[in-house]
């Protein structure tokens, strides 16, 4: 009985000392852990990679977050910003999107979610999705798009194939166009 009283006293004394010790403490620091979503192999923050063709830099791909999958050959990107370059290394266009996918095996990139392409000459393209192939130096999509020229002319359509600076664009299906009428002379 005497042992029980001693054990109770020790437990009560320990409890009181813990409560008294905790009263002076500030709130404990929170620890943010970067857990890997789904089955990602790796998660990288603030990523920059170069898309090349035969050793020539065609684009600089930046991402806020990169999730690596399939033995690090497929990368899911968040907050994508891409700078396109000519074969001589001059910047000719930029791309921004909410997310994208970079396929390391193929060297291709797909942008999704509010995709904007702006050429250095003032042409602007908006679309929900597009693909970039550095080997062909082309962007393409089978989605809706809107192309705005520097003089204010616009073209809306479904699907296109173009170089990244929107200089040579092939429209697969035009839906609407506005601006001045252009007459092509007969030869």
mmCIF file of C-alpha atoms in Angstrom:
data_model
loop_
_atom_site.group_PDB
_atom_site.id
_atom_site.type_symbol
_atom_site.label_atom_id
_atom_site.label_comp_id
_atom_site.label_asym_id
_atom_site.label_seq_id
_atom_site.Cartn_x
_atom_site.Cartn_y
_atom_site.Cartn_z
ATOM 1 C CA UNK A 1 0.000 0.000 0.000
ATOM 2 C CA UNK A 2 2.820 2.280 0.857
ATOM 3 C CA UNK A 3 4.385 1.523 -2.569
ATOM 4 C CA UNK A 4 1.170 2.540 -4.337
ATOM 5 C CA UNK A 5 1.134 5.850 -2.489
ATOM 6 C CA UNK A 6 4.753 6.514 -3.471
ATOM 7 C CA UNK A 7 4.071 5.625 -7.145
ATOM 8 C CA UNK A 8 0.971 7.881 -7.171
ATOM 9 C CA UNK A 9 2.965 10.711 -5.624
ATOM 10 C CA UNK A 10 5.755 10.345 -8.203
ATOM 11 C CA UNK A 11 3.294 10.230 -11.129
ATOM 12 C CA UNK A 12 1.470 13.291 -9.784
ATOM 13 C CA UNK A 13 4.729 15.172 -9.238
ATOM 14 C CA UNK A 14 5.874 14.364 -12.789
ATOM 15 C CA UNK A 15 2.518 15.511 -14.211
ATOM 16 C CA UNK A 16 2.628 18.773 -12.270
ATOM 17 C CA UNK A 17 6.208 19.489 -13.385
ATOM 18 C CA UNK A 18 5.269 18.841 -17.043
ATOM 19 C CA UNK A 19 2.270 21.184 -16.818
ATOM 20 C CA UNK A 20 4.320 23.898 -15.114
ATOM 21 C CA UNK A 21 7.152 23.486 -17.623
ATOM 22 C CA UNK A 22 4.787 23.755 -20.613
ATOM 23 C CA UNK A 23 3.092 26.923 -19.374
ATOM 24 C CA UNK A 24 6.116 29.072 -20.249
ATOM 25 C CA UNK A 25 6.587 27.567 -23.695
ATOM 26 C CA UNK A 26 5.524 29.258 -26.874
ATOM 27 C CA UNK A 27 3.626 27.310 -29.481
ATOM 28 C CA UNK A 28 5.877 24.553 -30.855
ATOM 29 C CA UNK A 29 7.350 25.213 -34.300
ATOM 30 C CA UNK A 30 5.509 23.659 -37.190
ATOM 31 C CA UNK A 31 7.454 21.500 -39.539
ATOM 32 C CA UNK A 32 6.425 21.501 -43.185
ATOM 33 C CA UNK A 33 7.311 18.297 -44.889
ATOM 34 C CA UNK A 34 7.473 17.953 -48.644
ATOM 35 C CA UNK A 35 5.788 14.639 -49.167
ATOM 36 C CA UNK A 36 5.862 13.013 -52.556
ATOM 37 C CA UNK A 37 2.458 13.020 -54.227
ATOM 38 C CA UNK A 38 1.175 9.690 -55.500
ATOM 39 C CA UNK A 39 4.034 7.478 -56.579
ATOM 40 C CA UNK A 40 6.593 10.109 -57.596
ATOM 41 C CA UNK A 41 10.213 8.951 -57.557
ATOM 42 C CA UNK A 42 11.445 12.455 -56.659
ATOM 43 C CA UNK A 43 10.147 15.968 -56.092
ATOM 44 C CA UNK A 44 12.299 18.932 -57.092
ATOM 45 C CA UNK A 45 11.695 22.616 -56.360
ATOM 46 C CA UNK A 46 12.881 25.396 -58.680
ATOM 47 C CA UNK A 47 13.989 23.338 -61.681
ATOM 48 C CA UNK A 48 15.737 24.542 -64.855
ATOM 49 C CA UNK A 49 16.515 22.217 -67.756
ATOM 50 C CA UNK A 50 17.545 22.747 -71.361
ATOM 51 C CA UNK A 51 15.766 21.189 -74.335
ATOM 52 C CA UNK A 52 18.286 20.523 -77.081
ATOM 53 C CA UNK A 53 18.491 19.215 -80.620
ATOM 54 C CA UNK A 54 21.837 17.749 -81.741
ATOM 55 C CA UNK A 55 23.565 19.594 -78.911
ATOM 56 C CA UNK A 56 22.007 22.982 -79.746
ATOM 57 C CA UNK A 57 19.912 24.620 -77.019
ATOM 58 C CA UNK A 58 16.399 25.161 -78.419
ATOM 59 C CA UNK A 59 14.602 26.024 -75.164
ATOM 60 C CA UNK A 60 15.185 26.685 -71.479
ATOM 61 C CA UNK A 61 12.458 25.074 -69.379
ATOM 62 C CA UNK A 62 11.850 26.366 -65.853
ATOM 63 C CA UNK A 63 9.368 25.003 -63.367
ATOM 64 C CA UNK A 64 8.307 25.843 -59.840
ATOM 65 C CA UNK A 65 7.889 22.146 -58.953
ATOM 66 C CA UNK A 66 8.883 18.968 -60.795
ATOM 67 C CA UNK A 67 7.625 15.485 -59.928
ATOM 68 C CA UNK A 68 9.707 12.672 -61.420
ATOM 69 C CA UNK A 69 8.052 9.411 -62.534
ATOM 70 C CA UNK A 70 8.885 6.259 -64.506
ATOM 71 C CA UNK A 71 12.539 5.963 -63.458
ATOM 72 C CA UNK A 72 12.936 9.738 -63.803
ATOM 73 C CA UNK A 73 12.107 9.757 -67.533
ATOM 74 C CA UNK A 74 8.757 11.593 -67.201
ATOM 75 C CA UNK A 75 8.546 14.828 -65.280
ATOM 76 C CA UNK A 76 5.269 16.473 -64.291
ATOM 77 C CA UNK A 77 5.770 20.228 -63.996
ATOM 78 C CA UNK A 78 3.923 22.991 -62.159
ATOM 79 C CA UNK A 79 4.134 26.705 -63.070
ATOM 80 C CA UNK A 80 6.003 26.290 -66.338
ATOM 81 C CA UNK A 81 8.050 29.068 -67.946
ATOM 82 C CA UNK A 82 9.914 28.275 -71.178
ATOM 83 C CA UNK A 83 12.203 30.472 -73.270
ATOM 84 C CA UNK A 84 12.664 29.463 -76.921
ATOM 85 C CA UNK A 85 15.857 30.174 -78.868
ATOM 86 C CA UNK A 86 16.838 30.295 -82.533
ATOM 87 C CA UNK A 87 19.581 28.049 -83.847
ATOM 88 C CA UNK A 88 22.016 30.950 -83.318
ATOM 89 C CA UNK A 89 21.030 31.259 -79.642
ATOM 90 C CA UNK A 90 18.834 34.367 -79.862
ATOM 91 C CA UNK A 91 15.662 34.351 -77.771
ATOM 92 C CA UNK A 92 12.587 34.390 -80.031
ATOM 93 C CA UNK A 93 9.584 33.492 -77.828
ATOM 94 C CA UNK A 94 8.399 32.610 -74.322
ATOM 95 C CA UNK A 95 5.778 30.177 -73.056
ATOM 96 C CA UNK A 96 3.982 30.097 -69.715
ATOM 97 C CA UNK A 97 1.465 27.561 -68.438
ATOM 98 C CA UNK A 98 0.016 26.215 -65.201
ATOM 99 C CA UNK A 99 1.472 22.740 -65.687
ATOM 100 C CA UNK A 100 3.205 20.492 -68.151
ATOM 101 C CA UNK A 101 5.013 17.243 -68.844
ATOM 102 C CA UNK A 102 8.609 16.786 -69.959
ATOM 103 C CA UNK A 103 9.443 13.419 -71.560
ATOM 104 C CA UNK A 104 13.184 12.877 -71.199
ATOM 105 C CA UNK A 105 13.250 9.872 -73.556
ATOM 106 C CA UNK A 106 11.721 11.827 -76.439
ATOM 107 C CA UNK A 107 12.996 15.254 -75.403
ATOM 108 C CA UNK A 108 9.498 16.706 -75.857
ATOM 109 C CA UNK A 109 7.405 18.931 -73.633
ATOM 110 C CA UNK A 110 3.643 19.369 -73.292
ATOM 111 C CA UNK A 111 2.158 22.485 -71.688
ATOM 112 C CA UNK A 112 -1.349 22.526 -70.186
ATOM 113 C CA UNK A 113 -3.605 25.050 -68.509
ATOM 114 C CA UNK A 114 -3.687 28.676 -69.674
ATOM 115 C CA UNK A 115 -0.839 28.310 -72.142
ATOM 116 C CA UNK A 116 0.510 31.631 -73.444
ATOM 117 C CA UNK A 117 3.160 31.937 -76.169
ATOM 118 C CA UNK A 118 4.596 35.406 -76.856
ATOM 119 C CA UNK A 119 7.040 35.999 -79.697
ATOM 120 C CA UNK A 120 9.658 38.726 -79.432
ATOM 121 C CA UNK A 121 8.011 40.337 -82.485
ATOM 122 C CA UNK A 122 4.673 40.775 -80.667
ATOM 123 C CA UNK A 123 2.608 37.779 -81.833
ATOM 124 C CA UNK A 124 0.585 36.157 -79.034
ATOM 125 C CA UNK A 125 -1.045 32.745 -78.872
ATOM 126 C CA UNK A 126 -3.326 31.377 -76.154
ATOM 127 C CA UNK A 127 -4.504 27.775 -75.946
ATOM 128 C CA UNK A 128 -5.377 25.258 -73.228
ATOM 129 C CA UNK A 129 -2.713 22.765 -74.389
ATOM 130 C CA UNK A 130 0.253 22.470 -76.758
ATOM 131 C CA UNK A 131 3.239 20.236 -77.487
ATOM 132 C CA UNK A 132 6.827 21.279 -78.212
ATOM 133 C CA UNK A 133 9.239 19.136 -80.221
ATOM 134 C CA UNK A 134 12.773 20.580 -80.263
ATOM 135 C CA UNK A 135 13.867 18.137 -83.004
ATOM 136 C CA UNK A 136 11.329 19.675 -85.355
ATOM 137 C CA UNK A 137 11.476 23.085 -83.661
ATOM 138 C CA UNK A 138 7.698 23.255 -83.638
ATOM 139 C CA UNK A 139 4.808 23.797 -81.303
ATOM 140 C CA UNK A 140 1.475 22.187 -82.133
ATOM 141 C CA UNK A 141 -1.952 21.535 -80.711
ATOM 142 C CA UNK A 142 -5.262 19.996 -81.626
ATOM 143 C CA UNK A 143 -7.067 22.250 -79.117
ATOM 144 C CA UNK A 144 -8.738 25.608 -79.568
ATOM 145 C CA UNK A 145 -6.442 28.608 -79.865
ATOM 146 C CA UNK A 146 -6.416 32.371 -80.377
ATOM 147 C CA UNK A 147 -3.605 34.074 -82.276
ATOM 148 C CA UNK A 148 -3.217 37.848 -81.990
ATOM 149 C CA UNK A 149 -0.935 39.711 -84.380
ATOM 150 C CA UNK A 150 0.934 42.928 -83.459
ATOM 151 C CA UNK A 151 -1.419 44.993 -85.677
ATOM 152 C CA UNK A 152 -4.492 43.717 -83.756
ATOM 153 C CA UNK A 153 -5.676 41.072 -86.229
ATOM 154 C CA UNK A 154 -6.858 37.862 -84.560
ATOM 155 C CA UNK A 155 -7.468 34.314 -85.660
ATOM 156 C CA UNK A 156 -9.354 31.700 -83.676
ATOM 157 C CA UNK A 157 -9.281 28.071 -84.611
ATOM 158 C CA UNK A 158 -8.888 24.454 -83.654
ATOM 159 C CA UNK A 159 -5.440 22.956 -84.076
ATOM 160 C CA UNK A 160 -2.226 24.455 -85.409
ATOM 161 C CA UNK A 161 1.398 23.675 -86.195
ATOM 162 C CA UNK A 162 3.971 26.469 -85.912
ATOM 163 C CA UNK A 163 7.524 27.399 -85.110
ATOM 164 C CA UNK A 164 7.867 28.710 -81.524
ATOM 165 C CA UNK A 165 8.074 32.369 -82.598
ATOM 166 C CA UNK A 166 4.721 32.022 -84.433
ATOM 167 C CA UNK A 167 6.261 33.204 -87.685
ATOM 168 C CA UNK A 168 5.101 30.301 -89.840
ATOM 169 C CA UNK A 169 1.798 28.913 -88.590
ATOM 170 C CA UNK A 170 -0.419 26.310 -90.245
ATOM 171 C CA UNK A 171 -3.992 26.445 -88.970
ATOM 172 C CA UNK A 172 -5.826 23.127 -89.076
ATOM 173 C CA UNK A 173 -9.332 24.587 -88.719
ATOM 174 C CA UNK A 174 -10.091 28.288 -88.672
ATOM 175 C CA UNK A 175 -13.189 29.246 -86.712
ATOM 176 C CA UNK A 176 -13.092 33.033 -86.814
ATOM 177 C CA UNK A 177 -10.784 35.797 -87.991
ATOM 178 C CA UNK A 178 -10.872 39.576 -87.658
ATOM 179 C CA UNK A 179 -8.826 42.395 -89.058
ATOM 180 C CA UNK A 180 -7.994 43.712 -92.496
ATOM 181 C CA UNK A 181 -8.657 41.699 -95.621
ATOM 182 C CA UNK A 182 -5.479 40.391 -97.200
ATOM 183 C CA UNK A 183 -5.384 39.857 -100.967
ATOM 184 C CA UNK A 184 -2.839 37.383 -102.267
ATOM 185 C CA UNK A 185 -1.634 38.362 -105.751
ATOM 186 C CA UNK A 186 -1.932 35.753 -108.514
ATOM 187 C CA UNK A 187 1.271 34.741 -110.205
#
